[in-house]
XYZ file of N, CA and C in Angstrom:
258
model
N -50.209 -181.004 -8.186
C -50.338 -182.248 -7.451
C -51.788 -182.735 -7.471
N -52.737 -181.824 -7.282
C -54.148 -182.225 -7.285
C -54.591 -182.662 -8.675
N -54.097 -181.969 -9.707
C -54.457 -182.347 -11.068
C -53.954 -183.756 -11.370
N -52.734 -184.064 -10.977
C -52.184 -185.412 -11.188
C -53.031 -186.460 -10.476
N -53.432 -186.174 -9.266
C -54.267 -187.122 -8.517
C -55.608 -187.319 -9.196
N -56.178 -186.244 -9.668
C -57.467 -186.331 -10.348
C -57.375 -187.113 -11.645
N -56.341 -186.834 -12.444
C -56.174 -187.545 -13.709
C -55.878 -189.020 -13.481
N -55.237 -189.344 -12.373
C -54.969 -190.749 -12.051
C -56.263 -191.518 -11.808
N -57.293 -190.827 -11.381
C -58.587 -191.463 -11.114
C -59.577 -191.287 -12.263
N -59.149 -190.687 -13.359
C -60.046 -190.338 -14.467
C -60.767 -191.539 -15.067
N -60.182 -192.712 -14.991
C -60.814 -193.902 -15.560
C -62.121 -194.249 -14.846
N -62.330 -193.661 -13.689
C -63.523 -193.959 -12.894
C -64.603 -192.882 -13.026
N -64.412 -191.954 -13.957
C -65.381 -190.871 -14.144
C -66.637 -191.349 -14.858
N -67.715 -190.642 -14.613
C -68.947 -190.764 -15.375
C -69.463 -189.343 -15.571
N -70.112 -189.104 -16.672
C -70.609 -187.768 -16.978
C -72.128 -187.776 -17.005
N -72.729 -186.796 -16.380
C -74.183 -186.629 -16.387
C -74.488 -185.178 -16.750
N -75.392 -185.006 -17.694
C -75.718 -183.665 -18.163
C -77.220 -183.469 -18.133
N -77.697 -182.454 -17.417
C -79.119 -182.133 -17.492
C -79.370 -181.357 -18.786
N -80.190 -181.896 -19.668
C -80.438 -181.245 -20.959
C -81.936 -181.143 -21.202
N -82.619 -180.532 -20.283
C -84.069 -180.485 -20.384
C -84.636 -179.269 -21.047
N -83.801 -178.355 -21.542
C -84.348 -177.114 -22.060
C -84.183 -176.924 -23.548
N -85.069 -176.129 -24.096
C -84.977 -175.715 -25.486
C -84.287 -174.358 -25.539
N -83.824 -173.973 -26.703
C -83.121 -172.705 -26.845
C -84.009 -171.549 -27.251
N -85.287 -171.630 -26.963
C -86.238 -170.610 -27.409
C -85.894 -169.212 -26.906
N -85.514 -169.111 -25.639
C -85.182 -167.783 -25.086
C -83.933 -167.203 -25.735
N -83.143 -168.075 -26.367
C -81.925 -167.639 -27.043
C -82.161 -167.403 -28.532
N -83.436 -167.507 -28.951
C -83.775 -167.327 -30.350
C -83.430 -168.544 -31.193
N -83.371 -169.708 -30.588
C -83.015 -170.954 -31.272
C -84.183 -171.910 -31.145
N -84.553 -172.578 -32.226
C -85.751 -173.412 -32.192
C -85.497 -174.842 -31.725
N -84.246 -175.258 -31.604
C -83.945 -176.632 -31.214
C -83.496 -176.753 -29.770
N -82.904 -177.907 -29.470
C -82.378 -178.149 -28.133
C -81.081 -177.369 -27.944
N -80.806 -176.979 -26.720
C -79.620 -176.161 -26.448
C -78.323 -176.879 -26.823
N -78.298 -178.196 -26.701
C -77.100 -178.960 -27.048
C -76.708 -178.791 -28.513
N -77.672 -178.459 -29.368
C -77.384 -178.287 -30.791
C -76.898 -176.875 -31.120
N -76.975 -175.980 -30.156
C -76.502 -174.609 -30.384
C -75.016 -174.613 -30.717
N -74.594 -173.743 -31.629
C -73.157 -173.636 -31.879
C -72.470 -173.011 -30.663
N -71.366 -173.615 -30.273
C -70.655 -173.103 -29.098
C -69.702 -171.983 -29.482
N -69.375 -171.901 -30.766
C -68.510 -170.834 -31.254
C -68.870 -170.537 -32.701
N -68.578 -169.349 -33.147
C -68.985 -168.911 -34.468
C -68.050 -169.436 -35.553
N -66.773 -169.542 -35.261
C -65.796 -169.871 -36.304
C -65.961 -171.278 -36.865
N -66.293 -172.264 -36.029
C -66.402 -173.640 -36.519
C -67.833 -174.142 -36.552
N -68.721 -173.530 -35.802
C -70.093 -174.008 -35.721
C -70.239 -175.262 -34.884
N -69.191 -175.615 -34.165
C -69.216 -176.805 -33.309
C -70.306 -176.657 -32.259
N -71.127 -177.699 -32.113
C -72.235 -177.621 -31.155
C -71.741 -177.793 -29.724
N -72.566 -177.390 -28.795
C -72.258 -177.540 -27.371
C -72.014 -179.016 -27.044
N -72.847 -179.899 -27.594
C -72.677 -181.328 -27.335
C -71.355 -181.842 -27.898
N -70.961 -181.388 -29.081
C -69.690 -181.816 -29.661
C -68.510 -181.395 -28.787
N -68.559 -180.198 -28.239
C -67.486 -179.731 -27.358
C -67.425 -180.602 -26.108
N -68.578 -180.898 -25.540
C -68.647 -181.717 -24.335
C -68.084 -183.112 -24.596
N -68.500 -183.719 -25.702
C -68.033 -185.060 -26.039
C -66.542 -185.054 -26.356
N -66.042 -184.003 -26.991
C -64.604 -183.946 -27.281
C -63.792 -183.901 -25.984
N -64.309 -183.253 -24.959
C -63.653 -183.249 -23.652
C -63.625 -184.668 -23.082
N -64.747 -185.359 -23.155
C -64.798 -186.738 -22.655
C -63.803 -187.631 -23.397
N -63.737 -187.495 -24.722
C -62.813 -188.306 -25.512
C -61.358 -187.995 -25.155
N -61.068 -186.724 -24.864
C -59.712 -186.353 -24.458
C -59.336 -187.021 -23.137
N -60.272 -187.086 -22.200
C -60.011 -187.755 -20.923
C -59.784 -189.250 -21.162
N -60.593 -189.853 -22.030
C -60.408 -191.269 -22.344
C -59.028 -191.522 -22.940
N -58.613 -190.669 -23.893
C -57.286 -190.816 -24.504
C -56.188 -190.668 -23.466
N -56.369 -189.735 -22.539
C -55.372 -189.537 -21.476
C -55.225 -190.812 -20.643
N -56.333 -191.389 -20.244
C -56.306 -192.620 -19.445
C -55.582 -193.723 -20.208
N -55.944 -193.891 -21.480
C -55.351 -194.961 -22.282
C -53.865 -194.746 -22.523
N -53.464 -193.495 -22.733
C -52.046 -193.214 -23.015
C -51.167 -193.286 -21.777
N -51.780 -193.319 -20.621
C -51.009 -193.426 -19.375
C -51.165 -194.803 -18.740
N -51.363 -195.801 -19.586
C -51.369 -197.177 -19.112
C -52.648 -197.654 -18.466
N -53.727 -196.915 -18.639
C -54.979 -197.302 -18.010
C -55.774 -198.333 -18.789
N -55.284 -198.739 -19.955
C -56.017 -199.703 -20.765
C -57.192 -199.047 -21.459
N -57.991 -199.839 -22.178
C -59.153 -199.283 -22.878
C -60.092 -198.561 -21.905
N -60.532 -197.393 -22.298
C -61.374 -196.584 -21.403
C -62.568 -196.049 -22.181
N -63.759 -196.334 -21.700
C -64.996 -195.792 -22.262
C -65.806 -195.225 -21.109
N -65.813 -193.925 -21.020
C -66.499 -193.255 -19.916
C -67.990 -193.133 -20.219
N -68.846 -193.462 -19.268
C -70.287 -193.380 -19.506
C -70.796 -191.930 -19.505
N -71.800 -191.712 -20.339
C -72.455 -190.409 -20.429
C -73.956 -190.619 -20.276
N -74.550 -189.923 -19.328
C -75.999 -189.927 -19.142
C -76.504 -188.524 -19.456
N -77.455 -188.433 -20.369
C -78.057 -187.145 -20.708
C -79.499 -187.178 -20.225
N -79.805 -186.307 -19.289
C -81.162 -186.239 -18.736
C -81.992 -185.325 -19.639
N -83.069 -185.862 -20.184
C -83.890 -185.110 -21.125
C -85.286 -184.870 -20.560
N -86.009 -183.986 -21.211
C -87.415 -183.747 -20.872
C -88.258 -184.207 -22.051
N -89.560 -184.163 -21.900
C -90.448 -184.508 -23.012
C -90.196 -183.603 -24.219
N -89.825 -182.356 -23.955
C -89.587 -181.391 -25.034
C -88.293 -181.654 -25.791
N -87.320 -182.274 -25.147
C -85.999 -182.379 -25.756
C -85.565 -183.788 -26.141
N -86.286 -184.799 -25.738
C -85.836 -186.192 -25.948
C -85.547 -186.483 -27.423
N -86.466 -186.142 -28.299
C -86.276 -186.437 -29.720
C -85.093 -185.647 -30.290
N -84.991 -184.367 -29.971
C -83.899 -183.533 -30.467
C -82.535 -184.004 -29.988
N -82.445 -184.481 -28.769
C -81.176 -184.977 -28.244
C -80.801 -186.291 -28.933
N -81.779 -187.157 -29.132
C -81.498 -188.450 -29.758
C -81.054 -188.313 -31.213
N -81.482 -187.268 -31.868
C -81.073 -187.054 -33.257
C -79.638 -186.606 -33.276
C-alpha cells in the first residue's frame, strides 16, 4: 500500500546527489561517480543512478502521468566539478 502511494507521487520527485569526493582512498584517480559499480558490466555508479531515475520516469509515463522528466542536481566540489561534467 505504501509503495503504491509513493509511486503515485513519483512525478513530483527530484534527485539530489552530493558528489564532492574523489576516489583516491579507493585507489581510483577520478571522481567516485565514474567508479564501476559492478565488475561484470563496468557500469558506473552514475549510470546506475540515472537508470533508476529513468525507470521512475517510465513508470510515471506508463501509468498515465504524461511526459515526465525528473530533475537531478549534482552537488560538486572544486576537485570534482570537471570530472562530473565530463
